[in-house]
Amino acid sequence: DPEGFRDMRALLRELVQQRGMTVLLSSHLLHEVEQVATRVGVIRGGKMLVEASVDELRNRAARRIEVAVSDPPRAARLLRDRFGWPVSALEDGTLLVHGAADPSRIAQAVVGESIRLRRLVEREPSLEDVFFALSEGGPR
C-alpha cells in the first residue's frame, strides 16, 4: 500500500525529529529503509557485518554506469578489452559498466569506434547493491 508506506515514513521522521526518539526498524524492504534511515546495520547469519550511515555504505559499493548503444556486444568488448572495465548486459541490451569507469572516456571510446551512443547514465549504488556487495562478496 503506497499510501501506508508514505504515512509510516512520515510518522518515523516525526518521532525522530520532533520527539528526539531513536527508532529501530528491521525490514527486508531496503528501498523503504533507504528513505527513512540515517544509519543502517547489515546482518547476515545473526552477525552484524557493518553499521554505518546510508551515504557511507553507498560509498563502499561500486557505482554503475548504464550505457545504451547501437551495438552492445561490440561496445562491451571494446570497454573490456581497451580499459579492463567489468561490463554486463541487462535484458534490454543496455550495458552496465561497473567500478571506477569514467563516463567521459566511455562516451569517447564508443563514439570513436562509430558506435551510436543512445544514453549514458551514472547510477548511484542503492542500499540493495550495498547489501549484496557486503553479504555475498559482490554486486548482484
GROMACS .gro file of C-alpha atoms in nm:
model
  140
    1ASP     CA    1   0.000   0.000   0.000
    2PRO     CA    2   0.194   0.308  -0.121
    3GLU     CA    3  -0.012   0.546   0.090
    4GLY     CA    4   0.052   0.337   0.401
    5PHE     CA    5   0.427   0.336   0.336
    6ARG     CA    6   0.425   0.713   0.289
    7ASP     CA    7   0.235   0.762   0.615
    8MET     CA    8   0.471   0.528   0.802
    9ARG     CA    9   0.777   0.714   0.671
   10ALA     CA   10   0.624   1.044   0.784
   11LEU     CA   11   0.549   0.902   1.130
   12LEU     CA   12   0.905   0.770   1.170
   13ARG     CA   13   1.055   1.104   1.067
   14GLU     CA   14   0.825   1.285   1.311
   15LEU     CA   15   0.926   1.058   1.600
   16VAL     CA   16   1.292   1.125   1.531
   17GLN     CA   17   1.280   1.496   1.453
   18GLN     CA   18   1.011   1.625   1.688
   19ARG     CA   19   1.042   1.387   1.980
   20GLY     CA   20   1.412   1.304   1.962
   21MET     CA   21   1.342   0.931   1.958
   22THR     CA   22   1.560   0.659   1.817
   23VAL     CA   23   1.363   0.410   1.610
   24LEU     CA   24   1.490   0.061   1.537
   25LEU     CA   25   1.347  -0.064   1.210
   26SER     CA   26   1.406  -0.415   1.083
   27SER     CA   27   1.298  -0.473   0.725
   28HIS     CA   28   1.389  -0.657   0.409
   29LEU     CA   29   1.234  -0.372   0.204
   30LEU     CA   30   1.564  -0.195   0.151
   31HIS     CA   31   1.426   0.076  -0.077
   32GLU     CA   32   1.195   0.177   0.210
   33VAL     CA   33   1.475   0.164   0.468
   34GLU     CA   34   1.686   0.382   0.240
   35GLN     CA   35   1.420   0.655   0.250
   36VAL     CA   36   1.398   0.685   0.631
   37ALA     CA   37   1.714   0.552   0.793
   38THR     CA   38   2.009   0.766   0.894
   39ARG     CA   39   2.218   0.464   1.000
   40VAL     CA   40   2.192   0.107   0.877
   41GLY     CA   41   2.320  -0.222   1.008
   42VAL     CA   42   2.362  -0.517   0.774
   43ILE     CA   43   2.313  -0.852   0.946
   44ARG     CA   44   2.376  -1.192   0.791
   45GLY     CA   45   2.361  -1.523   0.971
   46GLY     CA   46   2.300  -1.346   1.300
   47LYS     CA   47   2.621  -1.143   1.273
   48MET     CA   48   2.649  -0.768   1.218
   49LEU     CA   49   2.854  -0.722   0.901
   50VAL     CA   50   2.861  -0.343   0.912
   51GLU     CA   51   2.687  -0.047   1.071
   52ALA     CA   52   2.719   0.298   0.911
   53SER     CA   53   2.527   0.585   0.757
   54VAL     CA   54   2.346   0.520   0.431
   55ASP     CA   55   2.590   0.752   0.249
   56GLU     CA   56   2.894   0.576   0.398
   57LEU     CA   57   2.754   0.242   0.284
   58ARG     CA   58   2.683   0.372  -0.066
   59ASN     CA   59   3.044   0.491  -0.092
   60ARG     CA   60   3.160   0.135  -0.027
   61ALA     CA   61   2.964  -0.010  -0.318
   62ALA     CA   62   3.073   0.003  -0.678
   63ARG     CA   63   2.891   0.256  -0.887
   64ARG     CA   64   2.743   0.158  -1.222
   65ILE     CA   65   2.720   0.339  -1.550
   66GLU     CA   66   2.434   0.242  -1.779
   67VAL     CA   67   2.525   0.267  -2.145
   68ALA     CA   68   2.271   0.222  -2.425
   69VAL     CA   69   2.437   0.187  -2.766
   70SER     CA   70   2.358   0.071  -3.118
   71ASP     CA   71   2.588  -0.236  -3.093
   72PRO     CA   72   2.603  -0.364  -2.731
   73PRO     CA   73   2.825  -0.672  -2.794
   74ARG     CA   74   3.088  -0.468  -2.978
   75ALA     CA   75   3.079  -0.189  -2.720
   76ALA     CA   76   3.111  -0.440  -2.435
   77ARG     CA   77   3.419  -0.597  -2.597
   78LEU     CA   78   3.569  -0.253  -2.655
   79LEU     CA   79   3.522  -0.140  -2.294
   80ARG     CA   80   3.651  -0.470  -2.152
   81ASP     CA   81   3.949  -0.509  -2.387
   82ARG     CA   82   4.068  -0.147  -2.407
   83PHE     CA   83   4.004  -0.039  -2.048
   84GLY     CA   84   3.957  -0.359  -1.848
   85TRP     CA   85   3.625  -0.242  -1.708
   86PRO     CA   86   3.381  -0.510  -1.594
   87VAL     CA   87   3.077  -0.495  -1.823
   88SER     CA   88   2.750  -0.684  -1.801
   89ALA     CA   89   2.435  -0.664  -2.013
   90LEU     CA   90   2.079  -0.608  -1.899
   91GLU     CA   91   1.788  -0.786  -2.064
   92ASP     CA   92   1.708  -0.482  -2.280
   93GLY     CA   93   2.063  -0.475  -2.422
   94THR     CA   94   2.176  -0.184  -2.205
   95LEU     CA   95   2.530  -0.231  -2.077
   96LEU     CA   96   2.630  -0.186  -1.714
   97VAL     CA   97   2.989  -0.076  -1.662
   98HIS     CA   98   3.095  -0.140  -1.302
   99GLY     CA   99   3.359   0.013  -1.080
  100ALA     CA  100   3.582   0.311  -1.149
  101ALA     CA  101   3.490   0.366  -1.512
  102ASP     CA  102   3.496   0.726  -1.632
  103PRO     CA  103   3.175   0.828  -1.813
  104SER     CA  104   3.352   1.069  -2.049
  105ARG     CA  105   3.606   0.802  -2.150
  106ILE     CA  106   3.322   0.557  -2.213
  107ALA     CA  107   3.149   0.809  -2.441
  108GLN     CA  108   3.471   0.893  -2.628
  109ALA     CA  109   3.562   0.527  -2.679
  110VAL     CA  110   3.219   0.425  -2.804
  111VAL     CA  111   3.170   0.723  -3.037
  112GLY     CA  112   3.531   0.693  -3.156
  113GLU     CA  113   3.451   0.343  -3.283
  114SER     CA  114   3.140   0.470  -3.468
  115ILE     CA  115   2.904   0.302  -3.222
  116ARG     CA  116   2.599   0.522  -3.171
  117LEU     CA  117   2.559   0.631  -2.808
  118ARG     CA  118   2.191   0.649  -2.714
  119ARG     CA  119   2.215   0.703  -2.339
  120LEU     CA  120   2.481   0.715  -2.068
  121VAL     CA  121   2.368   0.744  -1.704
  122GLU     CA  122   2.574   0.712  -1.389
  123ARG     CA  123   2.378   0.527  -1.120
  124GLU     CA  124   2.449   0.572  -0.752
  125PRO     CA  125   2.452   0.240  -0.566
  126SER     CA  126   2.129   0.157  -0.387
  127LEU     CA  127   2.112   0.011  -0.039
  128GLU     CA  128   2.027  -0.320  -0.206
  129ASP     CA  129   2.351  -0.303  -0.407
  130VAL     CA  130   2.540  -0.239  -0.084
  131PHE     CA  131   2.368  -0.528   0.093
  132PHE     CA  132   2.460  -0.777  -0.180
  133ALA     CA  133   2.815  -0.648  -0.202
  134LEU     CA  134   2.859  -0.693   0.174
  135SER     CA  135   2.670  -1.015   0.227
  136GLU     CA  136   2.765  -1.207  -0.087
  137GLY     CA  137   3.101  -1.061  -0.171
  138GLY     CA  138   2.995  -0.867  -0.478
  139PRO     CA  139   2.717  -0.695  -0.670
  140ARG     CA  140   2.429  -0.896  -0.800
   0.00000   0.00000   0.00000
